[in-house]
PDB file of C-alpha atoms and ligand atoms in Angstrom:
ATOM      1  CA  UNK S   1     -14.857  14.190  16.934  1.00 96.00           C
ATOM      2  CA  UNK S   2     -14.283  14.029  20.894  1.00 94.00           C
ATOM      3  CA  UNK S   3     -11.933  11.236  21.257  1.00 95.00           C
ATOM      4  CA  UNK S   4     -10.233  12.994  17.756  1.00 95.00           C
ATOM      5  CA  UNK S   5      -9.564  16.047  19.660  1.00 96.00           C
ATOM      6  CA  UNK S   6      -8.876  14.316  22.854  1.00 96.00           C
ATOM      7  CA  UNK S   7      -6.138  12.224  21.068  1.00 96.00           C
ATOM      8  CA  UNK S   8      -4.770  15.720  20.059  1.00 95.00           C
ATOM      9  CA  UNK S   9      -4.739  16.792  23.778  1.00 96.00           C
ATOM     10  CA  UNK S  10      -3.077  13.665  24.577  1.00 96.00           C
ATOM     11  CA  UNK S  11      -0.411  13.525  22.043  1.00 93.00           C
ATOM     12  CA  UNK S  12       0.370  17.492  22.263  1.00 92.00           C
ATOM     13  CA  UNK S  13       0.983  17.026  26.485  1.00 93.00           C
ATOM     14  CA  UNK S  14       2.564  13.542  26.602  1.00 92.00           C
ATOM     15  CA  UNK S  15       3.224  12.024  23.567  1.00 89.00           C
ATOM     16  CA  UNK S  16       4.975  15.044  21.480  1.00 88.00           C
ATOM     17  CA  UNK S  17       7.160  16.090  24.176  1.00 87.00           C
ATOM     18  CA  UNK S  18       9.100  12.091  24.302  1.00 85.00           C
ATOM     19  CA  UNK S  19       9.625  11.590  20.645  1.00 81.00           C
ATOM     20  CA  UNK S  20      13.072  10.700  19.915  1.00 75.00           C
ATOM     21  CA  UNK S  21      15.784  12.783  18.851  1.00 73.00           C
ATOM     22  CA  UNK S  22      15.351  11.322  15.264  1.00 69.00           C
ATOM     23  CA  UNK S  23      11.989  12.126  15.004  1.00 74.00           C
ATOM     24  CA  UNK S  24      12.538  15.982  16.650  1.00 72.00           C
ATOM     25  CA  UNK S  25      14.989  16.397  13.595  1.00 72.00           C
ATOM     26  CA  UNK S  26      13.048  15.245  11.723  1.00 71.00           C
ATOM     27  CA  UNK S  27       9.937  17.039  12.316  1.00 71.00           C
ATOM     28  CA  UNK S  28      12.638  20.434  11.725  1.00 74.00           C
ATOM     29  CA  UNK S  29      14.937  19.512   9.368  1.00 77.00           C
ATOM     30  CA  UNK S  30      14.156  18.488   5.720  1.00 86.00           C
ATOM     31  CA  UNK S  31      12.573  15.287   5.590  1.00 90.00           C
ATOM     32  CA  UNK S  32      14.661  12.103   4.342  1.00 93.00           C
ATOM     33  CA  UNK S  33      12.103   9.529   4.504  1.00 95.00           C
ATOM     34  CA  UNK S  34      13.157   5.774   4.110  1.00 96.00           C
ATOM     35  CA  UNK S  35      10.337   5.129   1.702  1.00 98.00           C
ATOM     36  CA  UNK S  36       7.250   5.637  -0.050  1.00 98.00           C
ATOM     37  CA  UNK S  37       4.534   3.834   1.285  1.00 98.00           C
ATOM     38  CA  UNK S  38       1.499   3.636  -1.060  1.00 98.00           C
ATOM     39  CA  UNK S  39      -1.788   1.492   0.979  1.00 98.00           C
ATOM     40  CA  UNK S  40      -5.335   1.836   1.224  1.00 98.00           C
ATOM     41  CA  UNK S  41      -7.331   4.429   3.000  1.00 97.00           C
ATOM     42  CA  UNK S  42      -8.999   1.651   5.136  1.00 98.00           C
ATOM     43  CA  UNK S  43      -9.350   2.810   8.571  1.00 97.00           C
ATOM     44  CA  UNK S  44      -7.295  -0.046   9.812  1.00 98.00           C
ATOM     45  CA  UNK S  45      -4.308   0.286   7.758  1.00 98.00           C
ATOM     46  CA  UNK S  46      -1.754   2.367  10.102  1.00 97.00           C
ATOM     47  CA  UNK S  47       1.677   2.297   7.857  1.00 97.00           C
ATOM     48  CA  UNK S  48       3.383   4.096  11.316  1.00 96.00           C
ATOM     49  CA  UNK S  49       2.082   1.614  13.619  1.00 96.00           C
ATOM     50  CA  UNK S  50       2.940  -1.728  11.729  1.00 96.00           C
ATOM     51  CA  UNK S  51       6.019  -0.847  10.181  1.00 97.00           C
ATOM     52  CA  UNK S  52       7.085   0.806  14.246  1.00 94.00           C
ATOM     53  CA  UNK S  53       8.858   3.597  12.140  1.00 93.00           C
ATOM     54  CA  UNK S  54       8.552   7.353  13.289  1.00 90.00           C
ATOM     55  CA  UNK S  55       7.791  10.791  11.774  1.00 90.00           C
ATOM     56  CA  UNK S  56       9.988  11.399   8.646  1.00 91.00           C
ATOM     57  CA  UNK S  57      10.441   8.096   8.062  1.00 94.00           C
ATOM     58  CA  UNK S  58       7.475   7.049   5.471  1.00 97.00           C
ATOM     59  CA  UNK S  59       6.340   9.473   2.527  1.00 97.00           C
ATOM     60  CA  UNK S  60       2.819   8.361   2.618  1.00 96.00           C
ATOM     61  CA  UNK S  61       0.073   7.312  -0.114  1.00 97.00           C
ATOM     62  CA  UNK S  62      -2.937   6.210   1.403  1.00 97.00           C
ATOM     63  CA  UNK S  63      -5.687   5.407  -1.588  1.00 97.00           C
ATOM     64  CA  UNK S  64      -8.570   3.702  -1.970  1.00 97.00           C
ATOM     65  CA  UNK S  65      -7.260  -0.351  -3.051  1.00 98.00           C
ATOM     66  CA  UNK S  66      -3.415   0.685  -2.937  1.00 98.00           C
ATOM     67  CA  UNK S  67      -4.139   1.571  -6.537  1.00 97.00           C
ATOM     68  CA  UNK S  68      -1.342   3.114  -8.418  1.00 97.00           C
ATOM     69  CA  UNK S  69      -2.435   4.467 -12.207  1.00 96.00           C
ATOM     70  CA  UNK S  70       0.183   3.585 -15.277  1.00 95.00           C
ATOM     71  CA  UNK S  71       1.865   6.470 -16.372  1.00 94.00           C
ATOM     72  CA  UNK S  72      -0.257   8.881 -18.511  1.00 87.00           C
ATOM     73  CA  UNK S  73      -3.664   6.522 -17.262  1.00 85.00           C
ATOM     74  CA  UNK S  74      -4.468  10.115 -15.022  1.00 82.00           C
ATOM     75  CA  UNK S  75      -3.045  12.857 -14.185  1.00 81.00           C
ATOM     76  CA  UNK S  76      -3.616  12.772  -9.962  1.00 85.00           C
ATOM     77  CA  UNK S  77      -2.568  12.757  -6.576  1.00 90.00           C
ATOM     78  CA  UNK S  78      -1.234   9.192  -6.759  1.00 94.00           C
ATOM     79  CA  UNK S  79       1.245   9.885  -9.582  1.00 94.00           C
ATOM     80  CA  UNK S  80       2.194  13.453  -8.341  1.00 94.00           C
ATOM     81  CA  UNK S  81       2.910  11.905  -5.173  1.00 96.00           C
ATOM     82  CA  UNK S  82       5.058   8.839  -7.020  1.00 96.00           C
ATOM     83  CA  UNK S  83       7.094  11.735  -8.571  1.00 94.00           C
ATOM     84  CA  UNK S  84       7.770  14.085  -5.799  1.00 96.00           C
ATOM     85  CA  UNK S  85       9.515  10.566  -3.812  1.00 97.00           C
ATOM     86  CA  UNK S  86      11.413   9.956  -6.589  1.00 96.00           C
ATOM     87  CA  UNK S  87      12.459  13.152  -7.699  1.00 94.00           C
ATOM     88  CA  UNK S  88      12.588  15.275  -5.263  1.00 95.00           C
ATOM     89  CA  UNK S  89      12.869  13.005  -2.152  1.00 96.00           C
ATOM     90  CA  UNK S  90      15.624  10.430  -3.611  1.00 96.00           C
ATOM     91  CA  UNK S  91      13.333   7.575  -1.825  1.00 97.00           C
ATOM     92  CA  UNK S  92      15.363   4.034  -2.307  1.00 97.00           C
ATOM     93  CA  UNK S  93      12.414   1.880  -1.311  1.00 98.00           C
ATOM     94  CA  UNK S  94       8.507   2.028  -2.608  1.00 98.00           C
ATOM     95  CA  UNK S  95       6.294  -0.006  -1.068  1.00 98.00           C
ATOM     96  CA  UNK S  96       2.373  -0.937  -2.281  1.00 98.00           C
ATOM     97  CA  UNK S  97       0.830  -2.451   0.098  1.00 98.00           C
ATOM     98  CA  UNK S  98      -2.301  -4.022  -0.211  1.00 98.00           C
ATOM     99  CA  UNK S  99      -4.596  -5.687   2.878  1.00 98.00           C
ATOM    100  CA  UNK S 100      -6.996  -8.835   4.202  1.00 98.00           C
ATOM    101  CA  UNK S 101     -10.982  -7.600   4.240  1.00 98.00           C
ATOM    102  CA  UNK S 102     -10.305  -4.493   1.439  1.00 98.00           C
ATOM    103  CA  UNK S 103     -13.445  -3.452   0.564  1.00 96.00           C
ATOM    104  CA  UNK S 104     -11.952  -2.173  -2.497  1.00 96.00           C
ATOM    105  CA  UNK S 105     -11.294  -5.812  -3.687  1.00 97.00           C
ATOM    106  CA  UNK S 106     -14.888  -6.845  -2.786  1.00 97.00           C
ATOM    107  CA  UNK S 107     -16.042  -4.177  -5.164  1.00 96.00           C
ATOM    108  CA  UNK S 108     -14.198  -5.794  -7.738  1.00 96.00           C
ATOM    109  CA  UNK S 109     -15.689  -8.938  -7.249  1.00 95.00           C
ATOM    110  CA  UNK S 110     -19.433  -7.402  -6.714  1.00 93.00           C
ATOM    111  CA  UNK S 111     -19.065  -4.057  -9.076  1.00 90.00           C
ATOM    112  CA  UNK S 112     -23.241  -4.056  -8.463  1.00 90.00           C
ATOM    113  CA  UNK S 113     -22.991  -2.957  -4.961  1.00 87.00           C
ATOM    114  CA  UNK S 114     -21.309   0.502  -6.196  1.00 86.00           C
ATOM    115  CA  UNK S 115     -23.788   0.610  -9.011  1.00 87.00           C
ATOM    116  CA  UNK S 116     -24.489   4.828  -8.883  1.00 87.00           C
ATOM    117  CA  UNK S 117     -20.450   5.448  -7.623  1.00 90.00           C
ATOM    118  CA  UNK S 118     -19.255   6.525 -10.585  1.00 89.00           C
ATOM    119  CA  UNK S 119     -15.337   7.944  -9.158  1.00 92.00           C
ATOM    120  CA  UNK S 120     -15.602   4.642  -7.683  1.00 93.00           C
ATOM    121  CA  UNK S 121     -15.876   2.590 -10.789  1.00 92.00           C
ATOM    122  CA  UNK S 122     -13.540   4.575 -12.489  1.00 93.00           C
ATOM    123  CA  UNK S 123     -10.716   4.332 -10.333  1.00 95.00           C
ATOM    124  CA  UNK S 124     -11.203   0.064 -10.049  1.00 95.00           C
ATOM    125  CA  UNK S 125     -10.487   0.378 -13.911  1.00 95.00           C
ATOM    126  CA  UNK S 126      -7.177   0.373 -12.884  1.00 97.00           C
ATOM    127  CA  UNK S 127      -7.453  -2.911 -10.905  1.00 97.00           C
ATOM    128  CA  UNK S 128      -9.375  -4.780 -14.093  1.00 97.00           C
ATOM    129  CA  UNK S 129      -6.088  -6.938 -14.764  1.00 97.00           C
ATOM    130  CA  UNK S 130      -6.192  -8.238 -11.296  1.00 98.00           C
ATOM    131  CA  UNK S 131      -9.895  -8.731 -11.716  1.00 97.00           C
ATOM    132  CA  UNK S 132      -9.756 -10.646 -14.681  1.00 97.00           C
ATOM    133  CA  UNK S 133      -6.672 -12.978 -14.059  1.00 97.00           C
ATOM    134  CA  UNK S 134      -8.323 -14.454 -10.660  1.00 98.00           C
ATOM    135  CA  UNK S 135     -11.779 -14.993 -12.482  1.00 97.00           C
ATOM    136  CA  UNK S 136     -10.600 -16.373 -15.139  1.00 97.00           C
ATOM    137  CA  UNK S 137      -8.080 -18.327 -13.506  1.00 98.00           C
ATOM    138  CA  UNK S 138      -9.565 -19.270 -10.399  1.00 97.00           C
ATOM    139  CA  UNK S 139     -13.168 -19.591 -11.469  1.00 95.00           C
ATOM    140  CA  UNK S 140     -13.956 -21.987  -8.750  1.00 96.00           C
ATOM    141  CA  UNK S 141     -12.598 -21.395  -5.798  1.00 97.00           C
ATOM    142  CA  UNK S 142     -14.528 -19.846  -2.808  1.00 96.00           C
ATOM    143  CA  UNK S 143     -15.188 -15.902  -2.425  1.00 96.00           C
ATOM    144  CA  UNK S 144     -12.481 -15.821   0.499  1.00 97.00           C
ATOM    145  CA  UNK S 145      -9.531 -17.599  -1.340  1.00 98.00           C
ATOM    146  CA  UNK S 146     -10.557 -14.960  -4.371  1.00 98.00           C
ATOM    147  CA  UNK S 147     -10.461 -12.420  -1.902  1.00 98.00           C
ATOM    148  CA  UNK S 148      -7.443 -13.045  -1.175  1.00 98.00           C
ATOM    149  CA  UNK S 149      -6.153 -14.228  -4.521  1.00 98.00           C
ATOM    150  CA  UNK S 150      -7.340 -10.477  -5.426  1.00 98.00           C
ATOM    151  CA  UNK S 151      -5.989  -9.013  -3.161  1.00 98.00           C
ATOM    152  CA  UNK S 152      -2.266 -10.081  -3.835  1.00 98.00           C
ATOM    153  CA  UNK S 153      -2.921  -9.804  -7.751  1.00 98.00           C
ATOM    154  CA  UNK S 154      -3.769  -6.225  -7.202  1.00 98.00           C
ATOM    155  CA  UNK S 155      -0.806  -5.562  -5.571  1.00 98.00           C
ATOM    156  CA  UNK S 156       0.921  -7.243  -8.711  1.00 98.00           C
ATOM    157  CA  UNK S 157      -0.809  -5.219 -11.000  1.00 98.00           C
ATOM    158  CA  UNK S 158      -0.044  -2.027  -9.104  1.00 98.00           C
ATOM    159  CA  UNK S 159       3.995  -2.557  -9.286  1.00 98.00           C
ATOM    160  CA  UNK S 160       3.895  -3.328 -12.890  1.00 98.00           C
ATOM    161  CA  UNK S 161       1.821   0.225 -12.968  1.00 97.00           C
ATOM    162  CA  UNK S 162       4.778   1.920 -10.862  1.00 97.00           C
ATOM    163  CA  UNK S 163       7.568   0.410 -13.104  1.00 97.00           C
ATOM    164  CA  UNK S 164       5.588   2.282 -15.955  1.00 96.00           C
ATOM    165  CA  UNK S 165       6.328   5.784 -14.334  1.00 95.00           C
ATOM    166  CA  UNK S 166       9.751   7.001 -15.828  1.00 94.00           C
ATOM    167  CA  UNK S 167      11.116   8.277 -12.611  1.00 93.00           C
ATOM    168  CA  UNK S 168      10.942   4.804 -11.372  1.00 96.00           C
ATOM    169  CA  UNK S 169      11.924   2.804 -14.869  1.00 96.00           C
ATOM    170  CA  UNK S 170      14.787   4.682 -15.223  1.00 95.00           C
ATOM    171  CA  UNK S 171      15.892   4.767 -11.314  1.00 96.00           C
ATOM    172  CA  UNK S 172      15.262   0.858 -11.430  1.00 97.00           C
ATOM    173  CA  UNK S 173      17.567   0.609 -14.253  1.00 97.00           C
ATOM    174  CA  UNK S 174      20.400   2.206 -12.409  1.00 95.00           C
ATOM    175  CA  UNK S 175      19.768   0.324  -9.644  1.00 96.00           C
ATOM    176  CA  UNK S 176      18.883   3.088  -7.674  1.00 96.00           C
ATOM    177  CA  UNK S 177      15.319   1.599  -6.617  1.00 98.00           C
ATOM    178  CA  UNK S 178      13.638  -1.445  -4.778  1.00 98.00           C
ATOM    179  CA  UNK S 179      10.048  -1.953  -5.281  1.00 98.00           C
ATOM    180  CA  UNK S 180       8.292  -3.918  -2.982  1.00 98.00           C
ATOM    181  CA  UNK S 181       4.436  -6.192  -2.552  1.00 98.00           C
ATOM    182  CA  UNK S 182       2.931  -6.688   0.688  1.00 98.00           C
ATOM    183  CA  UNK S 183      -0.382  -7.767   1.857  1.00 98.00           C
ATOM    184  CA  UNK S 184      -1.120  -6.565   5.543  1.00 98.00           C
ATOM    185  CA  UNK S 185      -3.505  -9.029   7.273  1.00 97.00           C
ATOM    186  CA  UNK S 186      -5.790  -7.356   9.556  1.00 97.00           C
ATOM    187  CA  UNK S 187      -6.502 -10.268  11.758  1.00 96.00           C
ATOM    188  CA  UNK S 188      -2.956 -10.715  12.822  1.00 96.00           C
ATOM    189  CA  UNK S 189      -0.907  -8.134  12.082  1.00 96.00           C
ATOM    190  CA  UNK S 190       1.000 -10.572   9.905  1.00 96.00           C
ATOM    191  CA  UNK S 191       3.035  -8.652   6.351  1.00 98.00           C
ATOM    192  CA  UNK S 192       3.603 -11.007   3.365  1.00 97.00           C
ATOM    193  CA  UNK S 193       5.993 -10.214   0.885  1.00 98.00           C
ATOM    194  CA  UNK S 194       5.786 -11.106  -2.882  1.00 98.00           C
ATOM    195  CA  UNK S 195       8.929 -13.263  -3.595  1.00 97.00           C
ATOM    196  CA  UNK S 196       9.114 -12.375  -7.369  1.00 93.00           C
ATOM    197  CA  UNK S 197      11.433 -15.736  -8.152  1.00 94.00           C
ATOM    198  CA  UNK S 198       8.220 -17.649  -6.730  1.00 95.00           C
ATOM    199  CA  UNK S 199       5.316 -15.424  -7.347  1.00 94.00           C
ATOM    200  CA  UNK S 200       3.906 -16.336  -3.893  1.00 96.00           C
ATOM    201  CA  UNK S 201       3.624 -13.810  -0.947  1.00 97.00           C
ATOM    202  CA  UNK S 202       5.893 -14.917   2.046  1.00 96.00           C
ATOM    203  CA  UNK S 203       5.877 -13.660   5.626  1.00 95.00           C
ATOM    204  CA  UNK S 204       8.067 -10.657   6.334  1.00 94.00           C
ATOM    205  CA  UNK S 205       9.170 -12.187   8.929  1.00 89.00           C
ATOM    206  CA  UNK S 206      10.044 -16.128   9.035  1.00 79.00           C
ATOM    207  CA  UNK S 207       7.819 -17.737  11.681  1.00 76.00           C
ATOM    208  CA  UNK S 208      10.126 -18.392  14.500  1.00 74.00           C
ATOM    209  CA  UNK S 209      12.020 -14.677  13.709  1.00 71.00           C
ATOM    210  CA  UNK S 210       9.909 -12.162  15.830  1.00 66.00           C
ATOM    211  CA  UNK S 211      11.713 -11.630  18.969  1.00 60.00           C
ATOM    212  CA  UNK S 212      13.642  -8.735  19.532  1.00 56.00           C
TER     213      UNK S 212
HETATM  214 ZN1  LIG H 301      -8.677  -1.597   1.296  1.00 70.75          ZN
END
């Protein structure tokens, strides 16, 4: 816990007092964030620090395998969260973001080693389309390229889950709502985006397109 509660000492004496005037409003005013941002809890997933955005401006999901339950599936955190964005927070923009090395994905692909986890188990149910369409699709590839075939096919799976939700069916309908598929690689910091014409995952940002 030290360098937790050193990182609060830090942040409380330097860090707090040069936040922007955007993110001093918004820390006081009602929040207006610019979207929902549903990823995994791995550790290395920081939605702040690779989207560069500042307090108030993601609503925040943070679950184990960016896994978003259909409508009715459960009754949880993940869909009461889904509705209060929607409802409540008018959010334009969800984003489900999935990520290289998830050891969610691995699970899927090895269920043994959680053999005993039963919440575990459970909540990959919700992944089982993925699952099945890259091993019965892919049957011979290597473990990495169905790592990451998984990976991207969960993140498939989890929008067509969201568009189940009514809030977001019926705010997608009056164009009121963007959904959007990423895969965060941990290695290089690199976002791909899922280019629905296509079906492939493209970079965020074109090679070439970094600078400012
Ligand atoms: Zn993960």
């Amino acid at each position: 816990m030290d360098k937790i509660l050193a990182g609060i000492a830090h942040f409380q004496r330097t860090i707090f007092p040069q936040l922007s005037a955007a993110s001093a409003a918004a820390a006081t005013g009602p929040q207006r964030p610019l979207a929902l941002f549903i990823t995994c809890s791995d550790s290395r997933v920081t939605p702040h620090l690779i989207t560069q955005t500042d307090p108030g401006d993601l609503f925040g999901c943070q679950v184990v395998g960016n896994i978003v339950p259909a409508y009715g599936a459960t009754y949880g955190g993940v869909s009461a969260t889904i509705e209060y964005a929607l409802a409540v927070l008018n959010v334009a923009d969800v984003i489900i973001c999935g990520h290289s090395d998830c050891g969610a994905m691995k699970v899927l692909l090895d269920p043994s080693s959680v053999e005993g986890m039963a919440h575990i188990k459970t909540w990959l149910l919700h992944a089982a389309a993925a699952r099945l369409t890259v091993l019965e699709n892919w049957p011979d590839e290597d473990e990495d390229t169905k790592l990451r075939l998984l990976t991207e096919h969960n993140v498939v799976t989890q929008l067509m889950h969201l568009r189940t939700h009514p809030a977001v069916a019926s705010r997608l309908v009056g164009g009121k709502l963007r959904l959007h598929g990423w895969v965060y690689e941990l290695h290089t910091g690199e976002v791909r985006v899922f280019d629905e014409r296509s079906g492939a995952f493209l970079p965020a940002i074109p090679p070439g397109d970094e600078a400012p």
